[in-house]
Coordinates of N, CA and C in Angstrom, one line a residue:
M1 N 7.4 -30.6 -20.4 CA 6.7 -28.6 -21.7 C 7.8 -29.5 -22.9
V2 N 7.4 -29.1 -23.8 CA 8.5 -29.6 -24.9 C 9.3 -28.6 -25.2
E3 N 10.4 -28.6 -25.4 CA 11.2 -27.4 -25.9 C 12.3 -27.7 -26.8
D4 N 12.2 -27.5 -28.0 CA 13.6 -27.6 -29.1 C 13.1 -29.0 -29.4
G5 N 12.5 -29.8 -29.6 CA 11.8 -30.7 -30.2 C 11.9 -31.8 -29.1
T6 N 12.4 -31.6 -27.8 CA 12.6 -33.0 -26.9 C 12.1 -32.2 -25.6
T7 N 11.1 -33.3 -24.3 CA 10.6 -33.3 -23.4 C 11.3 -32.8 -22.4
K8 N 10.5 -31.4 -21.5 CA 11.9 -31.0 -20.7 C 10.6 -31.4 -19.1
T9 N 11.4 -31.3 -18.2 CA 10.7 -31.6 -16.6 C 11.1 -30.2 -16.3
M10 N 10.1 -30.1 -15.4 CA 10.2 -28.6 -14.8 C 8.9 -28.3 -13.4
T11 N 8.8 -27.4 -12.9 CA 7.5 -27.4 -11.8 C 7.0 -26.4 -12.3
K12 N 5.8 -26.3 -11.7 CA 4.5 -25.8 -12.2 C 5.0 -24.6 -12.3
M13 N 5.9 -23.6 -11.4 CA 5.9 -22.3 -11.3 C 7.1 -22.2 -12.2
E14 N 8.2 -22.8 -12.6 CA 9.0 -22.9 -13.8 C 8.3 -22.5 -15.3
A15 N 7.2 -23.4 -15.6 CA 6.3 -23.2 -16.6 C 5.8 -22.3 -16.5
A16 N 5.1 -21.4 -15.9 CA 4.1 -20.6 -15.1 C 5.1 -19.3 -16.0
V17 N 6.1 -19.1 -15.0 CA 6.9 -18.2 -15.4 C 7.8 -18.2 -16.9
K18 N 8.0 -19.4 -17.1 CA 8.1 -19.6 -18.8 C 6.7 -19.0 -19.4
R19 N 6.1 -19.2 -19.6 CA 4.5 -19.0 -20.1 C 4.5 -17.7 -20.1
L20 N 4.4 -17.0 -19.0 CA 4.5 -15.7 -18.7 C 6.1 -15.1 -19.7
V21 N 6.9 -15.4 -20.0 CA 8.0 -14.2 -20.4 C 7.3 -14.8 -21.7
E22 N 7.3 -15.9 -22.4 CA 7.0 -15.7 -23.6 C 5.8 -14.8 -24.2
E23 N 4.6 -14.8 -23.1 CA 3.5 -13.7 -23.6 C 4.1 -12.7 -23.5
A24 N 4.8 -12.3 -22.6 CA 5.3 -10.5 -23.1 C 6.1 -10.3 -24.1
I25 N 7.1 -11.5 -24.2 CA 8.0 -11.0 -25.5 C 7.0 -10.9 -26.9
N26 N 5.9 -11.7 -26.7 CA 4.7 -11.2 -27.5 C 4.1 -10.3 -27.3
G27 N 4.0 -9.6 -26.5 CA 3.2 -8.0 -26.6 C 2.3 -7.8 -25.5
D28 N 2.2 -8.6 -24.7 CA 1.1 -9.2 -23.6 C 1.8 -8.1 -22.6
M29 N 1.1 -7.1 -22.5 CA 1.4 -6.2 -21.6 C 1.1 -6.5 -19.9
Y30 N 0.1 -7.6 -20.0 CA -0.6 -7.9 -18.8 C 0.7 -8.6 -18.1
A31 N 1.3 -9.9 -18.9 CA 2.0 -10.5 -18.5 C 3.6 -9.4 -18.1
F32 N 3.7 -8.8 -18.9 CA 4.8 -7.9 -18.9 C 5.1 -7.4 -17.4
R33 N 3.7 -6.5 -16.7 CA 3.4 -5.7 -15.5 C 3.8 -6.7 -14.6
V34 N 3.4 -8.6 -14.7 CA 3.0 -9.7 -13.9 C 4.7 -9.7 -13.6
L35 N 5.6 -9.8 -15.0 CA 7.2 -10.4 -14.5 C 7.9 -9.1 -13.8
S36 N 7.0 -7.9 -14.6 CA 8.0 -7.0 -13.6 C 7.9 -7.0 -12.1
V37 N 6.7 -6.5 -11.6 CA 6.2 -7.2 -10.0 C 6.8 -8.1 -9.4
L38 N 7.2 -9.9 -10.4 CA 7.4 -10.4 -9.4 C 9.1 -10.6 -9.7
S39 N 10.0 -9.9 -10.2 CA 11.4 -9.4 -10.5 C 11.7 -8.3 -9.2
Q40 N 10.7 -7.7 -9.0 CA 10.8 -6.4 -8.0 C 11.0 -7.1 -6.4
A41 N 9.5 -8.4 -6.6 CA 9.7 -8.5 -5.5 C 11.0 -10.2 -5.1
M42 N 11.7 -10.5 -6.3 CA 12.5 -11.7 -5.9 C 13.8 -10.6 -5.7
Q43 N 14.0 -9.3 -6.2 CA 15.3 -8.9 -6.1 C 15.0 -8.4 -4.8
E44 N 14.2 -7.7 -3.7 CA 14.2 -7.3 -2.6 C 14.7 -8.2 -1.8
A45 N 13.6 -9.4 -1.9 CA 13.8 -10.5 -1.0 C 15.1 -10.9 -0.9
E46 N 16.0 -11.0 -2.0 CA 17.6 -11.5 -2.0 C 17.9 -10.3 -1.4
G47 N 17.6 -9.0 -1.6 CA 18.5 -7.8 -1.1 C 18.6 -8.1 0.3
S48 N 17.5 -7.9 1.0 CA 16.9 -8.0 2.6 C 17.9 -9.4 3.0
A49 N 18.0 -10.1 2.4 CA 18.9 -11.7 3.1 C 20.3 -11.3 3.0
T50 N 20.8 -11.0 1.4 CA 22.4 -10.9 1.5 C 22.0 -9.5 2.2
S51 N 21.5 -8.4 2.9 CA 22.1 -7.5 3.6 C 21.9 -8.0 5.3
A52 N 21.2 -9.3 5.7 CA 21.7 -9.9 6.8 C 23.0 -10.5 7.0
E53 N 23.0 -11.0 5.5 CA 24.3 -12.2 6.0 C 25.7 -11.2 6.1
L54 N 25.1 -10.4 5.1 CA 26.8 -9.3 5.2 C 26.7 -8.9 6.9
E55 N 25.8 -8.6 7.2 CA 25.4 -7.7 8.6 C 26.6 -8.2 10.2
G56 N 26.1 -9.9 9.2 CA 26.3 -10.8 10.6 C 28.1 -11.1 10.1
A57 N 28.3 -11.1 8.9 CA 30.0 -11.9 8.5 C 30.5 -10.2 9.2
D58 N 30.3 -8.7 8.8 CA 31.0 -7.4 9.0 C 31.1 -7.5 10.8
K59 N 30.0 -8.1 11.4 CA 29.9 -8.4 12.5 C 31.0 -8.7 13.0
K60 N 31.3 -10.0 12.6 CA 32.6 -11.4 13.1 C 33.5 -10.5 12.5
I61 N 34.0 -9.9 11.7 CA 35.3 -8.9 11.2 C 35.5 -8.2 12.2
L62 N 34.6 -7.1 12.4 CA 35.0 -5.8 13.2 C 35.3 -6.8 14.6
E63 N 34.8 -7.8 15.3 CA 34.7 -8.3 16.5 C 36.4 -8.8 16.3
T64 N 36.5 -9.6 15.4 CA 38.3 -10.1 15.1 C 39.4 -9.1 15.6
L65 N 38.8 -8.1 14.5 CA 39.9 -6.9 14.6 C 40.0 -5.7 15.5
F66 N 38.7 -5.8 16.8 CA 38.8 -5.4 18.0 C 40.3 -6.4 18.8
R67 N 39.4 -7.3 18.9 CA 40.6 -7.9 19.8 C 41.8 -8.4 19.0
R68 N 41.9 -7.9 18.3 CA 43.7 -7.8 17.8 C 44.4 -6.8 18.3
F69 N 43.4 -5.6 17.6 CA 43.7 -4.5 17.5 C 43.6 -3.5 19.1
A70 N 42.9 -4.3 20.2 CA 42.8 -3.9 21.4 C 44.4 -3.6 22.5
P71 N 44.4 -2.6 22.9 CA 45.2 -2.6 23.9 C 45.6 -3.5 25.1
A72 N 46.2 -4.1 25.3 CA 47.0 -4.9 26.2 C 45.7 -5.8 27.2
G73 N 45.3 -4.1 27.8 CA 45.4 -3.9 29.4 C 43.2 -3.8 29.2
A74 N 43.1 -3.4 28.0 CA 41.8 -3.4 27.3 C 41.0 -4.8 27.0
A75 N 41.6 -5.4 27.0 CA 41.1 -6.8 26.2 C 40.6 -7.8 27.7
Q76 N 41.2 -7.3 29.0 CA 40.8 -8.3 30.4 C 40.0 -7.3 31.1
S77 N 39.3 -6.2 30.6 CA 38.2 -5.8 31.4 C 37.0 -6.3 32.0

């Protein structure tokens, strides 16, 4: 794809999204709706992965705190 007078290499997906953005900017409502749906889907996918990662990290932190602050007799049960 030629951009600013230079040839730029990109994937087909990147080129398709770039074209959708250009069409949406030029007033194509269909392109705008497609971009909106893609954006929401990506945010939901990123959010669910992030939540799972945080849950794992939170669990490790809580386990460490429980071991650190547990009464001496409770740790040996």
